[in-house]
Coordinates of C-alpha atoms (C1' of nucleotides) in Angstrom, one line a residue:
Chain A
M1 CA 195.8 104.2 83.3
A2 CA 192.4 102.6 84.1
Q3 CA 189.5 105.0 83.7
I4 CA 186.1 104.7 85.2
R5 CA 184.2 102.8 82.5
K6 CA 181.5 104.8 80.9
A7 CA 179.0 102.1 80.3
P8 CA 177.4 102.3 83.7
I9 CA 174.8 104.8 82.4
D10 CA 173.8 102.6 79.6
L11 CA 174.0 99.6 81.9
E12 CA 171.4 101.1 84.3
R13 CA 169.2 101.9 81.4
S14 CA 169.4 98.4 80.0
L15 CA 168.7 96.9 83.4
H16 CA 165.7 99.1 83.9
E17 CA 164.4 98.1 80.5
Q18 CA 164.7 94.5 81.5
Y19 CA 163.1 94.9 84.9
A20 CA 160.3 96.7 83.0
R21 CA 159.9 93.7 80.8
L22 CA 158.9 91.7 83.8
G23 CA 156.7 94.5 85.1
R24 CA 155.0 94.5 81.8
A25 CA 154.4 90.8 82.0
M26 CA 152.5 91.4 85.3
A27 CA 150.7 94.5 83.9
N28 CA 147.7 92.7 82.6
P29 CA 145.1 91.0 84.8
G30 CA 144.7 88.1 82.4
R31 CA 148.4 87.3 82.5
V32 CA 148.5 87.5 86.3
A33 CA 145.6 85.1 86.4
L34 CA 147.4 82.7 84.1
L35 CA 150.5 82.9 86.2
E36 CA 148.5 82.3 89.4
S37 CA 146.9 79.3 87.8
L38 CA 150.1 77.9 86.6
C39 CA 151.7 78.3 90.0
Q40 CA 149.2 75.7 91.2
A41 CA 149.7 73.2 88.4
E42 CA 150.9 72.6 84.9
R43 CA 148.0 73.0 82.4
T44 CA 147.1 73.0 78.7
V45 CA 146.1 76.2 76.9
E46 CA 142.5 75.0 76.8
D47 CA 142.4 74.4 80.5
L48 CA 144.0 77.7 81.3
A49 CA 141.5 79.5 79.0
S50 CA 138.5 78.1 80.9
A51 CA 140.3 78.5 84.3
V52 CA 140.8 82.2 83.9
G53 CA 137.8 82.9 81.7
M54 CA 139.5 84.2 78.6
S55 CA 139.1 83.3 75.0
F56 CA 141.3 80.5 73.8
K57 CA 143.2 82.7 71.3
N58 CA 143.8 85.4 73.7
T59 CA 145.0 82.9 76.3
S60 CA 147.5 81.6 73.7
A61 CA 148.6 85.1 72.9
Q62 CA 149.1 86.1 76.5
L63 CA 151.0 82.8 77.2
R64 CA 153.3 83.8 74.4
E65 CA 154.0 87.1 76.2
L66 CA 154.8 85.2 79.4
R67 CA 157.0 82.9 77.5
L68 CA 158.9 85.8 76.0
A69 CA 159.4 87.2 79.4
G70 CA 160.9 84.0 80.5
L71 CA 158.2 83.3 83.2
V72 CA 156.6 80.2 81.7
E73 CA 157.7 77.3 79.6
A74 CA 155.8 75.1 77.2
R75 CA 156.0 71.3 76.7
R76 CA 154.4 69.6 73.8
D77 CA 152.6 66.3 74.5
G78 CA 151.0 64.9 71.4
T79 CA 148.6 67.5 70.1
R80 CA 148.5 69.4 73.3
V81 CA 150.9 72.0 74.7
H82 CA 151.3 72.0 78.5
Y83 CA 152.5 75.2 80.1
R84 CA 154.2 75.5 83.5
V85 CA 156.0 78.2 85.4
A86 CA 159.6 78.4 84.4
D87 CA 160.8 78.3 87.9
E88 CA 159.5 78.2 91.5
S89 CA 160.9 81.7 91.9
V90 CA 158.1 83.0 89.7
C91 CA 155.5 81.8 92.2
A92 CA 157.5 83.3 95.0
F93 CA 157.6 86.6 93.2
L94 CA 153.8 86.5 92.6
A95 CA 153.4 86.0 96.3
D96 CA 155.6 89.1 96.9
L97 CA 153.4 91.0 94.4
R98 CA 150.2 90.0 96.3
Q99 CA 151.8 91.0 99.6
L100 CA 152.8 94.4 98.2
A101 CA 149.3 94.9 96.7
R102 CA 147.7 94.2 100.0
R103 CA 150.0 96.6 101.8
R104 CA 149.9 99.5 99.3
L105 CA 146.4 99.2 97.7
A106 CA 143.6 99.9 100.1
E107 CA 141.2 98.2 97.7
V108 CA 143.0 95.0 98.0
D109 CA 143.1 95.1 101.7
R110 CA 139.4 95.7 101.8
L111 CA 138.7 92.8 99.4
V112 CA 140.9 90.5 101.4
R113 CA 139.3 91.5 104.7
D114 CA 135.8 91.1 103.4
W115 CA 136.3 87.8 101.7
I116 CA 139.3 86.0 102.8
E117 CA 140.4 86.9 106.3
P118 CA 140.1 84.0 108.7
P119 CA 136.3 83.7 109.3
G120 CA 135.1 84.2 112.8
G121 CA 138.4 85.7 113.8
L122 CA 139.7 82.2 114.5
E123 CA 143.4 81.5 114.2
P124 CA 144.3 79.4 111.2
M125 CA 145.8 76.0 112.2
R126 CA 149.6 75.9 112.0
R127 CA 151.2 73.3 109.7
A128 CA 152.9 71.6 112.6
E129 CA 149.7 71.3 114.5
L130 CA 148.0 69.8 111.4
L131 CA 150.6 67.2 111.1
E132 CA 150.2 66.2 114.8
R133 CA 146.5 66.0 114.6
M134 CA 146.5 64.1 111.4
A135 CA 148.7 61.5 112.9
R136 CA 146.2 61.2 115.8
D137 CA 143.3 61.0 113.3
E138 CA 141.6 63.9 115.0
V139 CA 140.9 65.8 111.8
V140 CA 139.7 65.4 108.2
V141 CA 141.7 67.5 105.8
F142 CA 139.9 68.9 102.7
D143 CA 141.8 70.1 99.7
V144 CA 139.1 72.5 98.3
R145 CA 141.0 73.5 95.1
P146 CA 139.9 72.3 91.7
R147 CA 140.5 68.6 91.1
E148 CA 143.3 69.3 88.7
E149 CA 145.4 71.1 91.3
Y150 CA 144.9 68.4 93.8
R151 CA 146.2 65.9 91.3
A152 CA 149.3 68.0 90.6
G153 CA 150.2 67.8 94.3
H154 CA 148.4 67.8 97.7
I155 CA 148.9 67.1 101.4
P156 CA 149.2 63.3 101.9
G157 CA 146.0 62.1 103.4
A158 CA 143.9 65.1 102.3
R159 CA 140.7 64.4 100.5
C160 CA 139.9 66.1 97.2
V161 CA 136.8 68.2 97.8
P162 CA 136.5 71.0 95.3
L163 CA 134.5 73.8 96.8
E164 CA 131.4 73.1 94.6
E165 CA 131.3 69.6 95.9
L166 CA 131.6 70.5 99.6
D167 CA 128.1 69.4 100.5
A168 CA 128.8 65.9 99.0
G169 CA 132.1 65.8 100.9
L170 CA 130.4 66.7 104.2
A171 CA 127.7 64.1 103.7
G172 CA 129.3 60.9 104.9
L173 CA 131.3 62.5 107.6
P174 CA 131.1 61.1 111.2
A175 CA 129.6 63.6 113.6
E176 CA 131.9 65.6 115.9
V177 CA 134.8 65.4 113.4
E178 CA 136.7 68.6 112.7
V179 CA 137.4 69.6 109.1
V180 CA 140.6 71.5 108.2
A181 CA 140.4 73.1 104.8
Y182 CA 143.3 74.4 102.7
C183 CA 143.6 76.0 99.3
R184 CA 146.1 78.0 97.2
G185 CA 147.4 80.3 99.7
P186 CA 146.7 83.4 101.8
F187 CA 144.9 85.3 99.0
C188 CA 142.7 82.5 97.9
V189 CA 139.0 82.5 98.8
L190 CA 138.4 78.8 98.5
A191 CA 139.3 77.6 102.0
P192 CA 137.8 80.5 103.9
E193 CA 134.6 80.0 102.0
A194 CA 134.7 76.3 102.7
V195 CA 135.1 76.9 106.4
R196 CA 132.2 79.4 106.4
V197 CA 129.9 76.9 104.7
C198 CA 131.0 74.0 107.0
R199 CA 130.2 76.0 110.0
A200 CA 126.8 77.0 108.5
R201 CA 126.2 73.3 108.2
G202 CA 127.1 72.8 111.9
V203 CA 130.4 71.1 111.2
R204 CA 133.4 72.3 113.1
A205 CA 136.0 73.6 110.7
R206 CA 139.2 75.6 110.5
Q207 CA 141.6 76.5 107.8
L208 CA 145.2 75.7 107.5
E209 CA 147.6 78.6 107.7
E210 CA 148.4 79.8 104.1
G211 CA 148.0 77.1 101.4
F212 CA 149.5 74.2 99.5
P213 CA 152.4 76.1 97.8
E214 CA 153.6 77.3 101.2
W215 CA 153.3 73.7 102.6
R216 CA 155.5 72.5 99.8
W217 CA 158.0 75.4 100.2
A218 CA 158.2 74.4 103.9
G219 CA 159.6 71.1 102.7
L220 CA 156.7 69.1 104.1
P221 CA 155.6 65.9 102.4
V222 CA 153.6 66.1 99.2
A223 CA 151.5 63.4 97.4
I224 CA 150.8 63.4 93.7
G225 CA 148.0 62.0 91.7
A226 CA 144.2 61.4 91.9
E227 CA 142.6 60.3 95.1
A228 CA 142.3 56.5 95.6
A229 CA 138.7 55.4 95.2
A230 CA 137.0 55.5 98.6
Chain B
M1 CA 120.7 77.6 104.5
A2 CA 124.1 79.2 103.8
Q3 CA 125.1 79.0 100.2
I4 CA 128.5 79.2 98.7
R5 CA 128.8 82.9 97.9
K6 CA 129.1 83.7 94.3
A7 CA 131.4 86.7 94.5
P8 CA 134.6 84.6 94.4
I9 CA 134.8 84.8 90.7
D10 CA 134.5 88.6 90.6
L11 CA 136.8 88.7 93.6
E12 CA 139.6 87.0 91.8
R13 CA 139.1 89.2 88.8
S14 CA 139.2 92.3 91.0
L15 CA 142.3 91.1 92.8
H16 CA 144.1 90.4 89.5
E17 CA 143.2 93.8 88.3
Q18 CA 144.8 95.3 91.3
Y19 CA 147.9 93.2 91.1
A20 CA 148.1 94.3 87.5
R21 CA 148.0 97.9 88.6
L22 CA 151.3 97.3 90.4
G23 CA 152.7 95.4 87.5
R24 CA 151.8 98.3 85.3
A25 CA 153.6 100.7 87.6
M26 CA 156.8 98.6 87.1
A27 CA 156.1 98.3 83.3
N28 CA 158.0 101.3 82.3
P29 CA 161.8 101.7 82.5
G30 CA 161.6 105.3 83.6
R31 CA 159.3 104.5 86.5
V32 CA 161.5 101.7 87.6
A33 CA 164.5 104.1 87.5
L34 CA 162.5 106.6 89.6
L35 CA 161.6 104.0 92.1
E36 CA 165.2 102.8 92.4
S37 CA 166.4 106.3 92.9
L38 CA 163.7 106.9 95.5
C39 CA 164.7 103.8 97.4
Q40 CA 168.1 105.4 98.1
A41 CA 166.8 108.8 99.2
E42 CA 164.0 111.2 99.1
R43 CA 164.3 113.7 96.2
T44 CA 162.6 116.5 94.5
V45 CA 161.1 116.2 91.0
E46 CA 164.0 118.2 89.5
D47 CA 166.6 116.0 91.2
L48 CA 164.9 112.9 90.0
A49 CA 164.6 114.1 86.4
S50 CA 168.3 114.7 86.2
A51 CA 169.1 111.5 88.2
V52 CA 167.2 109.3 85.7
G53 CA 167.8 111.4 82.6
M54 CA 164.1 112.1 81.8
S55 CA 162.5 115.4 81.0
F56 CA 161.1 117.3 83.9
K57 CA 157.5 117.1 82.7
N58 CA 157.7 113.4 82.0
T59 CA 159.3 112.8 85.4
S60 CA 156.4 114.6 87.0
A61 CA 153.9 112.6 85.0
Q62 CA 155.5 109.2 85.8
L63 CA 155.7 110.2 89.5
R64 CA 152.0 110.8 89.3
E65 CA 151.5 107.2 88.1
L66 CA 153.6 105.9 90.9
R67 CA 151.6 107.9 93.3
L68 CA 148.3 106.6 92.0
A69 CA 149.6 103.1 92.3
G70 CA 150.4 103.8 96.0
L71 CA 154.1 103.3 95.7
V72 CA 155.4 106.8 96.3
E73 CA 154.3 109.7 98.4
A74 CA 154.9 113.5 98.0
R75 CA 155.6 116.1 100.6
R76 CA 155.6 119.8 99.8
D77 CA 158.4 121.9 101.3
G78 CA 158.1 125.5 100.2
T79 CA 158.1 125.7 96.5
R80 CA 159.6 122.2 96.1
V81 CA 157.9 118.8 96.2
H82 CA 159.9 116.0 97.7
Y83 CA 159.0 112.4 96.7
R84 CA 159.8 109.3 98.7
V85 CA 158.8 105.6 98.5
A86 CA 155.6 105.1 100.4
D87 CA 157.0 102.2 102.4
E88 CA 160.1 100.2 102.8
S89 CA 158.3 97.2 101.4
V90 CA 158.4 99.0 98.0
C91 CA 162.1 98.8 98.0
A92 CA 162.0 95.2 99.1
F93 CA 159.7 94.4 96.2
L94 CA 162.1 96.1 93.8
A95 CA 164.8 93.9 95.1
D96 CA 162.7 90.9 94.5
L97 CA 162.0 92.1 91.0
R98 CA 165.8 92.5 90.3
Q99 CA 166.4 89.0 91.6
L100 CA 163.7 87.5 89.4
A101 CA 165.0 89.4 86.4
R102 CA 168.5 88.0 87.0
R103 CA 167.1 84.5 87.4
R104 CA 164.8 84.5 84.4
L105 CA 166.3 86.9 81.9
A106 CA 169.6 85.8 80.4
E107 CA 170.3 89.3 79.3
V108 CA 170.2 90.6 82.9
D109 CA 172.5 87.8 84.0
R110 CA 174.9 88.6 81.3
L111 CA 174.9 92.3 82.2
V112 CA 175.4 91.6 85.8
R113 CA 178.2 89.2 85.2
D114 CA 180.0 91.5 82.9
W115 CA 179.7 94.7 84.9
I116 CA 178.9 94.0 88.5
E117 CA 180.0 90.6 89.6
P118 CA 182.7 90.9 92.3
P119 CA 185.8 91.9 90.4
G120 CA 188.7 89.4 90.4
G121 CA 186.4 86.7 91.8
L122 CA 187.1 88.0 95.3
E123 CA 184.5 87.4 98.0
P124 CA 182.7 90.6 99.1
M125 CA 183.3 91.5 102.7
R126 CA 180.6 90.4 105.1
R127 CA 178.9 93.1 107.2
A128 CA 180.1 91.6 110.4
E129 CA 183.7 91.5 109.2
L130 CA 183.5 95.1 108.2
L131 CA 182.2 96.1 111.6
E132 CA 185.1 94.3 113.3
R133 CA 187.8 95.7 111.0
M134 CA 186.4 99.3 111.2
A135 CA 186.6 99.0 115.0
R136 CA 190.3 98.1 114.6
D137 CA 190.9 100.9 112.1
E138 CA 192.1 98.4 109.6
V139 CA 190.1 99.7 106.7
V140 CA 188.8 102.9 105.1
V141 CA 185.2 102.7 104.0
F142 CA 184.1 104.5 100.9
D143 CA 180.4 105.3 100.2
V144 CA 180.6 105.7 96.4
R145 CA 177.0 106.7 95.8
P146 CA 176.1 110.2 94.8
R147 CA 176.5 112.7 97.6
E148 CA 172.8 113.1 98.1
E149 CA 172.3 109.5 98.9
Y150 CA 175.2 109.5 101.4
R151 CA 173.5 112.4 103.1
A152 CA 170.2 110.5 103.3
G153 CA 171.9 107.8 105.2
H154 CA 175.2 106.0 105.3
I155 CA 177.4 103.6 107.3
P156 CA 178.8 105.5 110.3
G157 CA 182.4 106.3 109.7
A158 CA 182.2 105.9 105.9
R159 CA 183.6 108.6 103.8
C160 CA 181.5 110.2 101.1
V161 CA 183.4 109.4 97.8
P162 CA 181.2 109.5 94.8
L163 CA 182.6 107.4 92.0
E164 CA 183.6 110.4 89.9
E165 CA 185.7 111.8 92.8
L166 CA 187.4 108.5 93.5
D167 CA 190.8 109.7 92.5
A168 CA 190.6 112.7 94.8
G169 CA 189.5 110.3 97.6
L170 CA 192.4 108.0 97.0
A171 CA 194.9 110.9 97.0
G172 CA 195.5 111.6 100.7
L173 CA 195.3 107.9 101.7
P174 CA 198.1 106.3 103.7
A175 CA 199.9 103.6 101.8
E176 CA 199.0 100.0 102.6
V177 CA 195.5 100.9 103.7
E178 CA 192.6 98.7 102.4
V179 CA 189.5 100.4 101.0
V180 CA 186.1 98.8 101.4
A181 CA 183.5 100.3 99.0
Y182 CA 179.8 100.0 99.1
C183 CA 176.9 101.3 97.0
R184 CA 173.2 100.8 96.5
G185 CA 173.1 97.0 96.5
P186 CA 173.8 93.9 94.6
F187 CA 172.7 95.3 91.2
C188 CA 174.6 98.6 91.4
V189 CA 177.7 99.1 89.4
L190 CA 179.2 101.8 91.5
A191 CA 181.1 99.8 94.2
P192 CA 182.4 97.1 91.8
E193 CA 183.7 99.9 89.5
A194 CA 185.3 101.7 92.4
V195 CA 187.1 98.5 93.4
R196 CA 188.3 97.9 89.9
V197 CA 189.7 101.5 89.7
C198 CA 191.3 101.3 93.2
R199 CA 193.1 98.2 92.2
A200 CA 194.2 99.7 88.9
R201 CA 195.7 102.4 91.1
G202 CA 197.5 99.9 93.2
V203 CA 195.3 100.3 96.2
R204 CA 194.0 97.2 98.0
A205 CA 190.2 97.3 97.8
R206 CA 187.2 95.1 98.3
Q207 CA 183.5 95.7 98.3
L208 CA 181.0 95.2 101.0
E209 CA 178.4 92.4 100.5
E210 CA 175.3 93.9 99.0
G211 CA 174.8 97.6 99.7
F212 CA 173.5 100.3 102.0
P213 CA 169.8 99.4 102.0
E214 CA 170.6 95.9 103.0
W215 CA 172.9 97.2 105.8
R216 CA 169.9 99.2 107.1
W217 CA 167.5 96.3 106.8
A218 CA 170.0 94.2 108.8
G219 CA 169.4 96.7 111.6
L220 CA 172.9 98.0 111.7
P221 CA 173.7 101.5 112.7
V222 CA 173.1 104.3 110.3
A223 CA 174.4 107.9 110.2
I224 CA 172.5 110.7 108.5
G225 CA 173.7 114.0 107.1
A226 CA 176.7 115.4 105.3
E227 CA 180.3 114.4 106.1
A228 CA 182.0 116.5 108.7
A229 CA 184.7 118.7 107.1
A230 CA 188.0 117.0 107.1
Chain C
dA1 C1' 146.2 60.4 52.1
dC2 C1' 142.8 62.7 54.6
dC3 C1' 140.5 64.7 58.5
dA4 C1' 140.2 66.4 63.3
dT5 C1' 142.2 68.6 67.1
dA6 C1' 145.3 71.8 69.6
dA7 C1' 147.7 75.6 69.2
dT8 C1' 150.2 79.3 66.9
dC9 C1' 150.8 83.1 63.6
dT10 C1' 149.3 87.2 61.1
dA11 C1' 146.6 91.1 60.6
dA12 C1' 143.6 94.8 62.1
dG13 C1' 140.5 97.8 65.0
dG14 C1' 140.0 99.9 69.1
dA15 C1' 141.9 101.1 73.6
dT16 C1' 145.6 102.6 76.4
dC17 C1' 150.2 104.5 77.2
dG18 C1' 154.3 107.7 76.7
dT19 C1' 155.9 112.0 75.9
dG20 C1' 156.1 116.8 75.0
dA21 C1' 153.9 121.6 74.7
dG22 C1' 151.5 125.1 76.8
dA23 C1' 148.4 126.7 80.3
dC24 C1' 147.8 126.7 85.0
dC25 C1' 148.5 126.5 90.3
dA26 C1' 151.2 127.1 94.8
dT27 C1' 154.7 129.2 97.3
dT28 C1' 158.3 132.4 98.4
dG29 C1' 161.0 136.7 98.1
dG30 C1' 160.9 141.2 96.9
Chain D
dC1 C1' 151.0 143.1 95.0
dC2 C1' 154.2 141.2 91.5
dA3 C1' 157.6 138.3 89.6
dA4 C1' 160.1 134.0 89.8
dT5 C1' 160.5 129.3 90.7
dG6 C1' 158.9 124.5 91.0
dG7 C1' 155.4 121.5 89.9
dT8 C1' 151.0 119.9 88.0
dC9 C1' 147.1 119.6 84.6
dT10 C1' 145.1 119.3 80.0
dC11 C1' 145.5 118.1 75.6
dA12 C1' 147.2 115.9 71.5
dC13 C1' 149.8 112.7 68.7
dG14 C1' 152.4 108.7 67.8
dA15 C1' 153.6 104.2 69.7
dT16 C1' 152.3 100.2 71.9
dC17 C1' 149.0 96.9 73.7
dC18 C1' 144.7 94.0 73.9
dT19 C1' 141.7 91.2 71.7
dT20 C1' 139.5 88.8 68.1
dA21 C1' 139.1 86.7 63.4
dG22 C1' 141.1 84.1 59.7
dA23 C1' 144.8 81.5 57.9
dT24 C1' 148.5 78.3 59.1
dT25 C1' 151.2 74.7 61.4
dA26 C1' 152.0 70.4 64.0
dT27 C1' 150.4 66.0 65.6
dG28 C1' 147.6 61.9 65.8
dG29 C1' 144.0 58.8 64.2
dT30 C1' 141.7 56.4 60.4

DNA sequence: ACCATAATCTAAGGATCGTGAGACCATTGG
DNA sequence: CCAATGGTCTCACGATCCTTAGATTATGGT
């Protein structure tokens, strides 16, 4: 007669070991930074190293860990190796991690409030509103992420204006126009900082709710490639 | 004139460090087991140690880590200390972690398929259907989790039948009745195993979709406390 | 064939983590 | 007050991880 199988105890242990494997993958700031970077765009080891400020060799070593944890994949192209997240669900998980961090770690909440929270207490612009106002040419949209990430995917019609080039981007702008900036998502400092600077320059500016990944997840249209020459 | 603030680089570093703090908390199988256990019910250190099969001292030490990471809280009651998750969002995150593990780690997928996947390929019963059929007295509901977890919260009308006591639970049952078993959630082996055993005994049995935490999250009614004597 | 480039692999030192042992603290019941 | 119970703290040792350096591999260009 059928007995209760005894494996369950080992099963739980095995599962917990596997969950911990993923926990371990997120247990190092460098690896988290790599994952975050990869969630925005595929990149080579070299690019990643400079993006996260780690040595080339260490970057390679940590990418190996992420690969063994099944979170990223590599693709060889000539002499370069391009890494990418294995799956959109990895980015979603990272978003969950950020949310939990904000909720449970006071330090994170403080950092976010000081640096990222919508400046001036103004509501971020909703995606639907942005679409409408873009259609009516009422706003100029700035993608303030690094050029590479713009190239990997952006909101159609958005201009590529990395934060460091913001002043140049503002230069030729007609007066009275309103700028809408977006970046990597709710925990990214780029768009809030861009809005702050725009306003300091006397340009009306708001930021889009959340960032580009969320735009894509919402199923809204996405353009790929460099900006057409002006 | 307002400059672009330079903190952003440090900010990102600080945030990644904080995210990694949470990753680290999940980086040890014992800690994951403790969290999982705590997501079902508040418990004392002693209970937790025996529930997860770790030494008392080590359990205390790991709980400390979890406390420092802001994931659990402690409450003193006389000579005992009761631990609980700091927040429902911790349990939700754990669920996300399990889902990611299943998706990205082949080993997890294999374990789940071999041990947990709905036995006999039968669809699990949806929560709404269970409610209807309970109202019509068509089914008997078995909560097959440990007694403690039943006590901390269960589906109203469910009987407390820990897996080890399943045979006793089946004993007095009218013939032709159908059993619906539930447990901790989609990655818990208890209900699937209970269904398997019921069927081996010739009793019709299905399992509820997901488990008790999901039932609670769905806003459905919850009963608390021990079962009334039969 | 040879070199240059991009990346990985191997090895090693230092830092951190995991675990258990013993001392220590807090609460309760005599 | 003392003793008993439940839990934490401190310390120490082995295991693991992080990081870098040097050797090695894979690819492409000449």
